[in-house]
């Protein structure tokens, strides 16, 4: 009789020592009803912002090394195009035109505001090519200057 009652009493004793789910420390980190405010220690933080949910900037979505990008590097391509346009507009008096990439080649069309002599065009083209190669070394840069 004692062999049957002792395990039963032991089970009741163990179940009585379980966590109390209504305890505030048990729910130390939970979200509110709408899931917008993080509840920590019964204090709401309404401006809690999860940085990993910023999908408006594509370069921030690929921060996880386990994330498989399905866009075949388009985020990096956009960043390289922006960098090329910034270099043209910052270091020259020219206006950036189209930027095309084909494998390891980057073709940048630049529009001159004034007519240029052939000598000046070649000089500026070499300077721009050097600046862009320094800014974006992963591509073979080709510059075209149009009047």
PDB file of C-alpha atoms in Angstrom:
ATOM      1  CA  UNK A   1       0.000   0.000   0.000  1.00  0.00           C
ATOM      2  CA  UNK A   2       2.811   2.407   0.921  1.00  0.00           C
ATOM      3  CA  UNK A   3       4.576   1.649  -2.401  1.00  0.00           C
ATOM      4  CA  UNK A   4       1.529   2.932  -4.296  1.00  0.00           C
ATOM      5  CA  UNK A   5       0.789   5.974  -2.124  1.00  0.00           C
ATOM      6  CA  UNK A   6       4.382   7.260  -1.898  1.00  0.00           C
ATOM      7  CA  UNK A   7       4.805   7.897  -5.672  1.00  0.00           C
ATOM      8  CA  UNK A   8       1.375   9.551  -5.717  1.00  0.00           C
ATOM      9  CA  UNK A   9       2.346  11.906  -2.877  1.00  0.00           C
ATOM     10  CA  UNK A  10       5.678  12.601  -4.546  1.00  0.00           C
ATOM     11  CA  UNK A  11       3.850  13.543  -7.784  1.00  0.00           C
ATOM     12  CA  UNK A  12       1.510  15.888  -5.895  1.00  0.00           C
ATOM     13  CA  UNK A  13       4.488  17.500  -4.161  1.00  0.00           C
ATOM     14  CA  UNK A  14       6.295  18.096  -7.475  1.00  0.00           C
ATOM     15  CA  UNK A  15       3.213  19.525  -9.169  1.00  0.00           C
ATOM     16  CA  UNK A  16       2.700  21.964  -6.320  1.00  0.00           C
ATOM     17  CA  UNK A  17       6.184  23.398  -6.890  1.00  0.00           C
ATOM     18  CA  UNK A  18       5.474  24.331 -10.524  1.00  0.00           C
ATOM     19  CA  UNK A  19       5.848  27.907 -11.772  1.00  0.00           C
ATOM     20  CA  UNK A  20       2.955  30.233 -11.198  1.00  0.00           C
ATOM     21  CA  UNK A  21       1.962  31.501 -14.670  1.00  0.00           C
ATOM     22  CA  UNK A  22       0.306  34.601 -13.202  1.00  0.00           C
ATOM     23  CA  UNK A  23       3.557  35.806 -11.666  1.00  0.00           C
ATOM     24  CA  UNK A  24       4.816  39.047 -13.276  1.00  0.00           C
ATOM     25  CA  UNK A  25       8.382  37.721 -13.440  1.00  0.00           C
ATOM     26  CA  UNK A  26       7.183  34.703 -15.408  1.00  0.00           C
ATOM     27  CA  UNK A  27       5.996  37.067 -18.156  1.00  0.00           C
ATOM     28  CA  UNK A  28       9.074  39.282 -18.033  1.00  0.00           C
ATOM     29  CA  UNK A  29       9.060  39.923 -21.772  1.00  0.00           C
ATOM     30  CA  UNK A  30       5.775  39.858 -23.645  1.00  0.00           C
ATOM     31  CA  UNK A  31       4.060  41.930 -26.280  1.00  0.00           C
ATOM     32  CA  UNK A  32       0.834  43.832 -25.881  1.00  0.00           C
ATOM     33  CA  UNK A  33      -2.400  42.959 -27.657  1.00  0.00           C
ATOM     34  CA  UNK A  34      -1.553  44.603 -30.982  1.00  0.00           C
ATOM     35  CA  UNK A  35       2.070  43.492 -30.909  1.00  0.00           C
ATOM     36  CA  UNK A  36       3.364  47.043 -31.278  1.00  0.00           C
ATOM     37  CA  UNK A  37       4.781  47.773 -27.824  1.00  0.00           C
ATOM     38  CA  UNK A  38       7.329  45.594 -26.138  1.00  0.00           C
ATOM     39  CA  UNK A  39       6.346  44.910 -22.551  1.00  0.00           C
ATOM     40  CA  UNK A  40       9.357  44.493 -20.290  1.00  0.00           C
ATOM     41  CA  UNK A  41       8.879  44.223 -16.548  1.00  0.00           C
ATOM     42  CA  UNK A  42       5.326  45.613 -16.828  1.00  0.00           C
ATOM     43  CA  UNK A  43       6.638  48.837 -18.436  1.00  0.00           C
ATOM     44  CA  UNK A  44       5.569  49.518 -21.997  1.00  0.00           C
ATOM     45  CA  UNK A  45       8.129  50.808 -24.474  1.00  0.00           C
ATOM     46  CA  UNK A  46       5.979  52.266 -27.253  1.00  0.00           C
ATOM     47  CA  UNK A  47       8.859  53.304 -29.508  1.00  0.00           C
ATOM     48  CA  UNK A  48      10.523  49.912 -29.552  1.00  0.00           C
ATOM     49  CA  UNK A  49      11.718  49.509 -33.112  1.00  0.00           C
ATOM     50  CA  UNK A  50      12.956  46.238 -34.541  1.00  0.00           C
ATOM     51  CA  UNK A  51      15.798  47.129 -36.891  1.00  0.00           C
ATOM     52  CA  UNK A  52      15.547  43.844 -38.766  1.00  0.00           C
ATOM     53  CA  UNK A  53      12.118  44.806 -40.125  1.00  0.00           C
ATOM     54  CA  UNK A  54      13.341  47.763 -42.190  1.00  0.00           C
ATOM     55  CA  UNK A  55      12.698  46.459 -45.677  1.00  0.00           C
ATOM     56  CA  UNK A  56      12.705  49.882 -47.350  1.00  0.00           C
ATOM     57  CA  UNK A  57      16.502  49.765 -47.563  1.00  0.00           C
ATOM     58  CA  UNK A  58      17.463  46.544 -49.373  1.00  0.00           C
ATOM     59  CA  UNK A  59      21.004  46.568 -48.003  1.00  0.00           C
ATOM     60  CA  UNK A  60      19.668  46.131 -44.467  1.00  0.00           C
ATOM     61  CA  UNK A  61      17.640  43.040 -45.343  1.00  0.00           C
ATOM     62  CA  UNK A  62      20.674  40.979 -46.250  1.00  0.00           C
ATOM     63  CA  UNK A  63      22.458  41.269 -42.899  1.00  0.00           C
ATOM     64  CA  UNK A  64      21.812  37.673 -41.853  1.00  0.00           C
ATOM     65  CA  UNK A  65      24.482  35.346 -43.273  1.00  0.00           C
ATOM     66  CA  UNK A  66      21.901  32.541 -43.362  1.00  0.00           C
ATOM     67  CA  UNK A  67      19.578  34.594 -45.576  1.00  0.00           C
ATOM     68  CA  UNK A  68      19.667  33.394 -49.163  1.00  0.00           C
ATOM     69  CA  UNK A  69      19.321  36.334 -51.513  1.00  0.00           C
ATOM     70  CA  UNK A  70      17.050  35.547 -54.443  1.00  0.00           C
ATOM     71  CA  UNK A  71      17.831  38.765 -56.315  1.00  0.00           C
ATOM     72  CA  UNK A  72      21.300  37.784 -57.543  1.00  0.00           C
ATOM     73  CA  UNK A  73      23.194  40.672 -55.981  1.00  0.00           C
ATOM     74  CA  UNK A  74      20.908  43.513 -57.048  1.00  0.00           C
ATOM     75  CA  UNK A  75      21.347  45.265 -53.699  1.00  0.00           C
ATOM     76  CA  UNK A  76      25.075  45.541 -54.267  1.00  0.00           C
ATOM     77  CA  UNK A  77      24.546  46.625 -57.867  1.00  0.00           C
ATOM     78  CA  UNK A  78      22.280  49.468 -56.772  1.00  0.00           C
ATOM     79  CA  UNK A  79      24.851  50.566 -54.209  1.00  0.00           C
ATOM     80  CA  UNK A  80      27.573  50.553 -56.865  1.00  0.00           C
ATOM     81  CA  UNK A  81      25.422  52.599 -59.258  1.00  0.00           C
ATOM     82  CA  UNK A  82      24.695  55.138 -56.517  1.00  0.00           C
ATOM     83  CA  UNK A  83      28.406  55.342 -55.709  1.00  0.00           C
ATOM     84  CA  UNK A  84      29.314  55.934 -59.366  1.00  0.00           C
ATOM     85  CA  UNK A  85      26.732  58.726 -59.685  1.00  0.00           C
ATOM     86  CA  UNK A  86      27.959  60.310 -56.443  1.00  0.00           C
ATOM     87  CA  UNK A  87      31.575  60.301 -57.648  1.00  0.00           C
ATOM     88  CA  UNK A  88      30.645  61.906 -60.982  1.00  0.00           C
ATOM     89  CA  UNK A  89      28.517  64.614 -59.386  1.00  0.00           C
ATOM     90  CA  UNK A  90      30.881  65.356 -56.503  1.00  0.00           C
ATOM     91  CA  UNK A  91      34.251  65.497 -58.249  1.00  0.00           C
ATOM     92  CA  UNK A  92      33.329  66.887 -61.686  1.00  0.00           C
ATOM     93  CA  UNK A  93      31.172  69.537 -63.315  1.00  0.00           C
ATOM     94  CA  UNK A  94      29.430  66.875 -65.365  1.00  0.00           C
ATOM     95  CA  UNK A  95      25.989  65.380 -65.010  1.00  0.00           C
ATOM     96  CA  UNK A  96      25.745  61.614 -64.584  1.00  0.00           C
ATOM     97  CA  UNK A  97      23.715  59.802 -67.210  1.00  0.00           C
ATOM     98  CA  UNK A  98      23.037  56.106 -67.549  1.00  0.00           C
ATOM     99  CA  UNK A  99      25.070  53.482 -65.717  1.00  0.00           C
ATOM    100  CA  UNK A 100      25.158  49.978 -67.170  1.00  0.00           C
ATOM    101  CA  UNK A 101      26.806  46.881 -65.767  1.00  0.00           C
ATOM    102  CA  UNK A 102      27.668  43.780 -67.716  1.00  0.00           C
ATOM    103  CA  UNK A 103      29.588  41.241 -65.672  1.00  0.00           C
ATOM    104  CA  UNK A 104      32.800  42.894 -64.516  1.00  0.00           C
ATOM    105  CA  UNK A 105      32.341  45.944 -66.786  1.00  0.00           C
ATOM    106  CA  UNK A 106      30.619  49.175 -65.771  1.00  0.00           C
ATOM    107  CA  UNK A 107      29.687  51.652 -68.505  1.00  0.00           C
ATOM    108  CA  UNK A 108      29.028  55.200 -67.288  1.00  0.00           C
ATOM    109  CA  UNK A 109      27.646  57.890 -69.567  1.00  0.00           C
ATOM    110  CA  UNK A 110      28.414  61.452 -68.505  1.00  0.00           C
ATOM    111  CA  UNK A 111      26.841  64.583 -70.000  1.00  0.00           C
ATOM    112  CA  UNK A 112      28.964  67.725 -70.331  1.00  0.00           C
ATOM    113  CA  UNK A 113      27.281  71.077 -69.839  1.00  0.00           C
ATOM    114  CA  UNK A 114      29.536  72.778 -72.438  1.00  0.00           C
ATOM    115  CA  UNK A 115      31.186  71.751 -75.680  1.00  0.00           C
ATOM    116  CA  UNK A 116      34.581  70.124 -75.114  1.00  0.00           C
ATOM    117  CA  UNK A 117      37.650  69.830 -77.276  1.00  0.00           C
ATOM    118  CA  UNK A 118      38.900  66.322 -77.996  1.00  0.00           C
ATOM    119  CA  UNK A 119      41.967  66.914 -75.843  1.00  0.00           C
ATOM    120  CA  UNK A 120      39.887  68.103 -72.878  1.00  0.00           C
ATOM    121  CA  UNK A 121      37.416  65.238 -73.360  1.00  0.00           C
ATOM    122  CA  UNK A 122      40.192  62.610 -73.270  1.00  0.00           C
ATOM    123  CA  UNK A 123      41.820  64.240 -70.240  1.00  0.00           C
ATOM    124  CA  UNK A 124      38.532  64.377 -68.314  1.00  0.00           C
ATOM    125  CA  UNK A 125      37.608  60.871 -69.411  1.00  0.00           C
ATOM    126  CA  UNK A 126      40.914  59.491 -68.058  1.00  0.00           C
ATOM    127  CA  UNK A 127      40.496  61.431 -64.798  1.00  0.00           C
ATOM    128  CA  UNK A 128      36.916  60.191 -64.346  1.00  0.00           C
ATOM    129  CA  UNK A 129      37.934  56.641 -65.126  1.00  0.00           C
ATOM    130  CA  UNK A 130      40.692  56.844 -62.503  1.00  0.00           C
ATOM    131  CA  UNK A 131      38.327  58.312 -59.875  1.00  0.00           C
ATOM    132  CA  UNK A 132      35.640  55.706 -60.537  1.00  0.00           C
ATOM    133  CA  UNK A 133      38.120  52.832 -60.536  1.00  0.00           C
ATOM    134  CA  UNK A 134      39.408  54.026 -57.178  1.00  0.00           C
ATOM    135  CA  UNK A 135      35.860  54.361 -55.790  1.00  0.00           C
ATOM    136  CA  UNK A 136      34.552  51.067 -57.224  1.00  0.00           C
ATOM    137  CA  UNK A 137      37.528  48.732 -57.760  1.00  0.00           C
ATOM    138  CA  UNK A 138      35.424  45.637 -58.493  1.00  0.00           C
ATOM    139  CA  UNK A 139      34.559  46.772 -62.036  1.00  0.00           C
ATOM    140  CA  UNK A 140      36.415  47.627 -65.218  1.00  0.00           C
ATOM    141  CA  UNK A 141      35.123  51.163 -65.658  1.00  0.00           C
ATOM    142  CA  UNK A 142      34.376  52.610 -69.103  1.00  0.00           C
ATOM    143  CA  UNK A 143      33.447  56.306 -69.290  1.00  0.00           C
ATOM    144  CA  UNK A 144      31.665  58.004 -72.190  1.00  0.00           C
ATOM    145  CA  UNK A 145      31.397  61.797 -72.233  1.00  0.00           C
ATOM    146  CA  UNK A 146      28.596  63.305 -74.340  1.00  0.00           C
ATOM    147  CA  UNK A 147      28.091  66.992 -75.096  1.00  0.00           C
TER     148      UNK A 147
END
